[in-house]
Coordinates of C-alpha atoms (C1' of nucleotides) in Angstrom, one line a residue:
Chain A
M258 CA -220.4 -74.8 -84.6
E259 CA -218.4 -73.1 -87.4
P260 CA -217.4 -69.7 -86.4
F261 CA -219.6 -66.8 -87.6
K262 CA -217.8 -64.2 -90.0
P263 CA -219.9 -61.5 -91.3
D264 CA -220.4 -61.2 -95.1
Q265 CA -220.8 -58.2 -97.1
T266 CA -224.2 -57.5 -96.3
D267 CA -223.6 -57.7 -92.6
I268 CA -220.8 -55.3 -93.1
G269 CA -223.3 -53.0 -94.9
I270 CA -225.7 -53.4 -91.9
L271 CA -223.1 -52.4 -89.6
R272 CA -221.9 -49.3 -91.6
L273 CA -225.5 -47.8 -91.5
L274 CA -226.2 -48.8 -88.0
Q275 CA -223.0 -47.1 -86.7
E276 CA -224.2 -43.7 -88.2
D277 CA -228.0 -44.2 -87.3
G278 CA -228.6 -46.8 -84.8
K279 CA -232.3 -46.2 -85.2
M280 CA -232.7 -46.8 -88.9
P281 CA -235.8 -48.6 -89.6
Y282 CA -235.4 -52.3 -91.0
K283 CA -237.5 -51.2 -94.0
E284 CA -234.9 -48.6 -95.0
L285 CA -231.9 -51.0 -94.4
A286 CA -233.5 -53.6 -96.5
E287 CA -233.9 -51.0 -99.5
K288 CA -230.4 -49.7 -99.3
L289 CA -229.0 -53.1 -99.3
G290 CA -231.2 -54.6 -101.9
K291 CA -232.9 -57.4 -99.6
S292 CA -236.2 -57.7 -97.9
I293 CA -236.9 -56.9 -94.2
N294 CA -236.7 -60.5 -93.0
P295 CA -233.0 -61.1 -93.5
I296 CA -231.9 -57.8 -92.2
N297 CA -233.9 -58.6 -88.9
E298 CA -232.1 -62.1 -88.7
R299 CA -228.6 -60.7 -89.5
I300 CA -229.0 -57.8 -86.8
K301 CA -230.2 -60.4 -84.3
R302 CA -227.2 -62.6 -85.1
L303 CA -224.6 -59.5 -85.2
K304 CA -225.8 -58.7 -81.6
A305 CA -225.7 -62.3 -80.1
E306 CA -222.4 -62.9 -81.6
G307 CA -221.1 -59.4 -80.1
Y308 CA -220.3 -57.4 -83.2
I309 CA -222.8 -54.9 -82.3
S310 CA -222.1 -54.4 -78.2
A311 CA -224.8 -51.7 -77.8
T312 CA -227.3 -49.1 -79.2
V313 CA -226.6 -45.6 -77.3
A314 CA -227.7 -42.2 -77.3
L315 CA -224.7 -39.9 -77.7
L316 CA -225.1 -36.8 -75.4
D317 CA -223.8 -33.5 -75.8
L318 CA -221.8 -33.5 -72.5
Q319 CA -220.5 -29.8 -73.0
K320 CA -224.3 -28.7 -72.6
L321 CA -224.7 -31.1 -69.7
G322 CA -222.1 -29.9 -67.4
G323 CA -219.4 -32.2 -68.5
T324 CA -217.0 -29.3 -69.2
F325 CA -213.7 -30.7 -68.0
I326 CA -212.2 -33.3 -70.0
A327 CA -208.6 -34.9 -68.9
F328 CA -206.1 -37.4 -70.2
P329 CA -204.3 -38.7 -67.3
H330 CA -201.2 -40.6 -68.2
I331 CA -200.2 -42.9 -65.9
N332 CA -197.0 -45.0 -64.8
L333 CA -197.0 -47.8 -62.2
T334 CA -194.2 -48.5 -59.8
N335 CA -193.9 -52.2 -61.1
H336 CA -195.1 -54.3 -64.1
L337 CA -196.1 -57.5 -62.4
E338 CA -198.9 -59.3 -64.1
S339 CA -201.0 -59.1 -60.5
T340 CA -200.3 -55.4 -60.2
M341 CA -201.6 -54.6 -63.6
S342 CA -204.7 -56.5 -63.4
L343 CA -205.4 -54.8 -60.0
F344 CA -204.9 -51.4 -61.7
M345 CA -207.2 -52.3 -64.3
A346 CA -209.9 -53.8 -62.2
K347 CA -209.9 -50.5 -60.5
M348 CA -210.2 -48.4 -63.5
V349 CA -213.0 -50.5 -64.8
E350 CA -214.6 -50.1 -61.3
Y351 CA -214.5 -46.4 -61.1
P352 CA -217.5 -44.7 -63.0
E353 CA -215.5 -41.4 -63.6
V354 CA -213.3 -43.4 -66.0
M355 CA -214.7 -43.1 -69.1
E356 CA -211.9 -44.8 -71.2
C357 CA -208.7 -46.6 -70.2
Y358 CA -205.9 -47.9 -72.5
H359 CA -203.0 -50.0 -72.0
L360 CA -200.0 -48.2 -73.6
T361 CA -196.5 -48.9 -74.9
G362 CA -193.7 -46.5 -74.3
H363 CA -193.4 -43.7 -71.9
Y364 CA -196.6 -44.4 -70.0
D365 CA -198.3 -47.7 -69.1
F366 CA -201.7 -46.6 -69.1
M367 CA -204.0 -43.5 -70.4
L368 CA -207.2 -42.5 -69.1
K369 CA -210.1 -40.3 -70.2
V370 CA -212.4 -38.9 -67.5
V371 CA -214.9 -36.1 -68.0
M372 CA -216.2 -34.0 -65.2
P373 CA -218.1 -30.9 -64.2
S374 CA -214.9 -29.0 -63.1
M375 CA -211.2 -29.0 -62.5
A376 CA -212.0 -29.2 -58.8
H377 CA -213.8 -32.5 -59.2
Y378 CA -210.7 -33.7 -61.3
N379 CA -208.3 -32.8 -58.4
T380 CA -210.3 -34.6 -55.9
F381 CA -210.8 -37.6 -58.3
L382 CA -206.8 -37.9 -58.7
K383 CA -206.0 -37.6 -55.3
E384 CA -208.8 -40.0 -53.9
K385 CA -208.9 -42.5 -56.5
I386 CA -205.4 -42.5 -58.4
T387 CA -202.6 -41.3 -56.6
I388 CA -203.8 -43.1 -53.5
L389 CA -203.1 -46.3 -55.0
P390 CA -200.0 -47.7 -53.8
Y391 CA -198.8 -49.1 -57.2
V392 CA -199.3 -45.9 -58.9
G393 CA -196.2 -44.0 -59.6
N394 CA -195.9 -40.9 -62.0
V395 CA -199.1 -39.2 -63.3
Q396 CA -199.0 -36.6 -66.1
S397 CA -202.5 -35.0 -66.6
F398 CA -203.1 -33.8 -70.1
L399 CA -206.1 -31.3 -70.3
A400 CA -208.6 -30.7 -72.9
L401 CA -209.3 -27.1 -73.9
S402 CA -211.9 -28.3 -76.3
E403 CA -213.2 -31.3 -78.1
V404 CA -212.5 -30.7 -81.7
K405 CA -214.1 -34.0 -82.9
R406 CA -215.5 -37.2 -81.6
K407 CA -217.1 -39.8 -83.7
M408 CA -218.0 -43.4 -83.4
T409 CA -217.9 -44.6 -86.9
Y410 CA -214.9 -46.9 -87.8
P411 CA -214.0 -45.9 -91.3
Y412 CA -212.2 -49.2 -92.5
L413 CA -215.3 -51.4 -92.5
Chain I
M71 CA -237.7 -17.4 -76.6
E72 CA -236.5 -18.5 -73.2
P73 CA -233.6 -21.0 -73.1
F74 CA -234.5 -24.6 -72.7
K75 CA -233.1 -26.4 -69.7
P76 CA -233.6 -30.1 -69.2
D77 CA -235.4 -30.6 -65.8
Q78 CA -235.2 -34.1 -63.9
T79 CA -237.4 -36.0 -66.0
D80 CA -235.4 -34.9 -69.1
I81 CA -232.3 -36.2 -67.1
G82 CA -233.9 -39.4 -66.4
I83 CA -234.5 -39.7 -70.0
L84 CA -230.9 -39.1 -71.0
R85 CA -229.6 -41.4 -68.3
L86 CA -231.8 -44.4 -69.8
L87 CA -231.1 -43.7 -73.5
Q88 CA -227.3 -43.5 -73.0
E89 CA -227.3 -47.0 -71.8
D90 CA -230.0 -48.0 -74.2
G91 CA -230.9 -46.0 -77.2
K92 CA -233.6 -48.1 -78.6
M93 CA -235.4 -48.3 -75.2
P94 CA -239.4 -48.3 -76.0
Y95 CA -240.8 -45.1 -75.0
K96 CA -243.3 -47.2 -73.2
E97 CA -240.7 -48.6 -70.8
L98 CA -239.2 -45.0 -70.3
A99 CA -242.6 -44.0 -69.4
E100 CA -243.0 -46.5 -66.8
K101 CA -239.5 -46.0 -65.2
L102 CA -240.0 -42.2 -65.0
G103 CA -243.7 -42.3 -63.9
K104 CA -245.2 -40.6 -66.9
S105 CA -247.2 -41.6 -69.8
I106 CA -245.9 -42.1 -73.4
N107 CA -246.9 -38.6 -74.7
P108 CA -244.7 -36.4 -72.8
I109 CA -241.6 -38.9 -73.2
N110 CA -242.0 -38.7 -76.9
E111 CA -242.2 -34.8 -76.9
R112 CA -239.4 -34.5 -74.5
I113 CA -237.1 -36.7 -76.6
K114 CA -238.1 -34.8 -79.7
R115 CA -237.0 -31.5 -77.8
L116 CA -233.9 -32.9 -76.5
K117 CA -232.8 -33.8 -80.1
A118 CA -234.0 -30.4 -81.5
E119 CA -231.8 -28.9 -78.9
G120 CA -228.8 -31.0 -79.4
Y121 CA -228.8 -32.7 -76.1
I122 CA -229.0 -35.8 -78.0
S123 CA -226.6 -35.7 -81.1
A124 CA -227.2 -39.0 -82.3
T125 CA -228.4 -42.6 -81.7
V126 CA -225.6 -45.2 -82.9
A127 CA -224.8 -48.8 -82.7
L128 CA -221.3 -49.4 -81.0
L129 CA -219.3 -52.0 -82.7
D130 CA -216.7 -54.3 -81.5
L131 CA -213.7 -53.1 -83.3
Q132 CA -211.5 -55.8 -82.3
K133 CA -213.6 -58.2 -83.9
L134 CA -213.9 -56.2 -87.1
G135 CA -210.0 -55.6 -88.0
G136 CA -209.6 -52.4 -85.9
T137 CA -206.9 -53.7 -83.8
F138 CA -204.3 -50.8 -83.9
I139 CA -205.2 -47.9 -81.7
A140 CA -203.0 -45.1 -81.6
F141 CA -203.0 -41.5 -79.8
P142 CA -200.6 -39.2 -81.7
H143 CA -199.8 -36.0 -79.8
I144 CA -199.0 -33.0 -81.9
N145 CA -197.3 -29.8 -81.7
L146 CA -197.6 -27.0 -84.3
T147 CA -194.9 -24.8 -85.3
N148 CA -196.9 -21.5 -84.5
H149 CA -200.1 -20.8 -82.5
L150 CA -201.7 -18.3 -84.7
E151 CA -205.4 -18.4 -84.8
S152 CA -205.5 -19.3 -88.5
T153 CA -203.0 -22.0 -88.4
M154 CA -205.0 -23.8 -85.5
S155 CA -208.3 -23.5 -87.5
L156 CA -206.4 -25.0 -90.5
F157 CA -205.4 -28.0 -88.5
M158 CA -208.5 -28.5 -86.8
A159 CA -210.4 -28.3 -90.3
K160 CA -208.0 -31.1 -91.6
M161 CA -208.7 -33.3 -88.5
V162 CA -212.5 -32.8 -88.9
E163 CA -212.2 -33.8 -92.7
Y164 CA -210.0 -37.0 -92.2
P165 CA -212.1 -40.1 -91.6
E166 CA -209.4 -41.9 -90.1
V167 CA -209.3 -39.4 -87.1
M168 CA -211.9 -40.6 -84.7
E169 CA -211.3 -38.0 -82.0
C170 CA -209.3 -34.7 -81.8
Y171 CA -208.8 -32.6 -78.5
H172 CA -207.1 -29.3 -78.3
L173 CA -204.8 -29.6 -75.2
T174 CA -203.1 -27.5 -72.8
G175 CA -199.7 -27.9 -71.9
H176 CA -196.8 -29.9 -73.6
Y177 CA -198.9 -30.7 -76.7
D178 CA -201.3 -28.8 -78.7
F179 CA -203.6 -31.6 -79.9
M180 CA -204.3 -35.2 -79.3
L181 CA -205.8 -37.6 -81.8
K182 CA -207.2 -40.9 -81.6
V183 CA -207.0 -43.1 -84.7
V184 CA -208.0 -46.7 -85.1
M185 CA -206.7 -48.7 -88.1
P186 CA -206.3 -52.4 -89.2
S187 CA -202.5 -52.3 -88.6
M188 CA -199.5 -50.5 -87.9
A189 CA -198.6 -50.2 -91.5
H190 CA -201.6 -48.1 -92.2
Y191 CA -201.0 -45.9 -89.3
N192 CA -197.3 -45.2 -90.5
T193 CA -198.9 -44.2 -93.9
F194 CA -201.6 -41.9 -92.3
L195 CA -198.9 -40.2 -90.1
K196 CA -196.8 -39.5 -93.3
E197 CA -199.0 -38.8 -95.8
K198 CA -201.8 -36.9 -93.8
I199 CA -200.0 -35.4 -90.6
T200 CA -196.3 -34.7 -90.9
I201 CA -196.8 -33.6 -94.4
L202 CA -198.8 -30.4 -93.1
P203 CA -196.3 -27.7 -93.1
Y204 CA -197.4 -26.1 -89.8
V205 CA -197.1 -29.5 -87.8
G206 CA -193.9 -29.9 -85.8
N207 CA -193.1 -32.4 -83.4
V208 CA -195.6 -35.6 -83.2
Q209 CA -195.3 -38.3 -80.5
S210 CA -197.3 -41.3 -81.1
F211 CA -198.6 -43.1 -77.7
L212 CA -199.8 -46.8 -79.0
A213 CA -202.5 -48.7 -77.2
L214 CA -201.6 -52.5 -76.3
S215 CA -205.2 -53.0 -75.5
E216 CA -208.5 -51.2 -74.6
V217 CA -209.2 -51.8 -71.2
K218 CA -212.2 -50.0 -71.0
R219 CA -214.5 -47.8 -73.1
K220 CA -217.9 -46.5 -72.2
M221 CA -220.3 -43.6 -73.4
T222 CA -222.2 -42.9 -70.1
Y223 CA -221.4 -39.8 -68.4
P224 CA -221.6 -40.5 -64.8
Y225 CA -222.2 -36.9 -63.5
L226 CA -225.9 -36.6 -64.7
Chain L
dA279 C1' -231.2 -68.3 -96.8
dC280 C1' -234.6 -65.3 -98.6
dT281 C1' -239.6 -64.2 -99.8
dG282 C1' -244.3 -62.6 -98.7
dA283 C1' -248.1 -61.9 -95.8
dA284 C1' -250.3 -61.6 -91.4
dA285 C1' -250.2 -60.0 -86.2
dG286 C1' -249.0 -57.6 -82.6
dG287 C1' -246.6 -53.7 -80.8
dC288 C1' -245.0 -49.1 -80.7
dA289 C1' -244.5 -44.4 -82.2
dG290 C1' -246.7 -40.0 -83.7
dC291 C1' -250.6 -36.9 -83.7
dC292 C1' -255.1 -35.6 -82.1
dG293 C1' -258.6 -33.2 -78.9
dT294 C1' -259.0 -32.5 -73.9
dT295 C1' -258.0 -31.5 -69.2
Chain X
dA244 C1' -247.4 -29.8 -69.5
dA245 C1' -249.6 -34.2 -69.3
dC246 C1' -253.5 -37.6 -70.3
dG247 C1' -256.2 -41.1 -73.2
dG248 C1' -257.3 -42.9 -77.4
dC249 C1' -256.8 -43.3 -82.4
dT250 C1' -254.3 -44.0 -86.7
dG251 C1' -250.4 -45.7 -89.1
dC252 C1' -245.9 -47.8 -89.4
dC253 C1' -242.5 -50.9 -87.9
dT254 C1' -240.9 -55.0 -86.0
dT255 C1' -241.5 -59.7 -85.4
dT256 C1' -243.1 -64.3 -86.4
dC257 C1' -244.8 -67.9 -89.6
dA258 C1' -245.4 -70.7 -93.6
dG259 C1' -243.5 -71.3 -98.3
dT260 C1' -239.7 -71.7 -101.8

DNA sequence: ACTGAAAGGCAGCCGTT
DNA sequence: AACGGCTGCCTTTCAGT
């Protein structure tokens, strides 16, 4: 089983689909100079191989009550492999945690959480983050506004 | 013109579409106990009113060369309205900037950038960020790994 | 691996309640 | 605002190159 590597046509498909995930295969075929069938097959393969992880609707959270965005920066009290795994498993489990990154430097982890209010956030921090025995310092960076947010990776 | 507010059926549609943006309207109709037509009309309205901003394919950037993720935290040298606007316009313009947030506290702005390598990042910082005359201190937080990233807002 | 055509399914629009 | 039926387009599959 030779490992699958996307060629230029595949990259073209990915470029277009990350801007419009519902673009008709007919239109993709025209823009890429192929017929519908290879487009269909390539997309199927790109999904199967995990290059396309999902197709989702992006919502305007501001309009839907998600007015409070915070980026807690977190330090653990130790850096054992087992402690890190425990923490990461918790973050994956918590639905409030939209994103979690393992960092270098001053902080070990950074989260992104979106909530209806600061009150929700305080409760979240108290009951789900600082309560964890291996969590040390937590510094909360709060967002006044979301200036930009896009999903399209420009280096494809 | 009374302002449009999504009801429970609309919320149900949004919940489902933010997990699978290509779910057939037939399936949405069944899960929500309605027929296809109202689903179609509601989705059209939700898009027109901006509750659904786009439907996009989520790509596995790790597999596609986007291995370097950084979160530069930026301070401006002054906080005039005109300076802030100028900076934000630049961030919106730069394709490398995936996200940009206006913060409270120690830093004025935080960006998210995804790039093929640290070399790209250094070039980006030098030529597009620190070169701006109104940019003061920049602290780069680098991601070792992306532990979690999802698009579904849990408070719908 | 791509082409072309054919079949099934779904979205979009109608009139109606 | 939602229903049911109709039309047209899109996705999917199959046979052929």
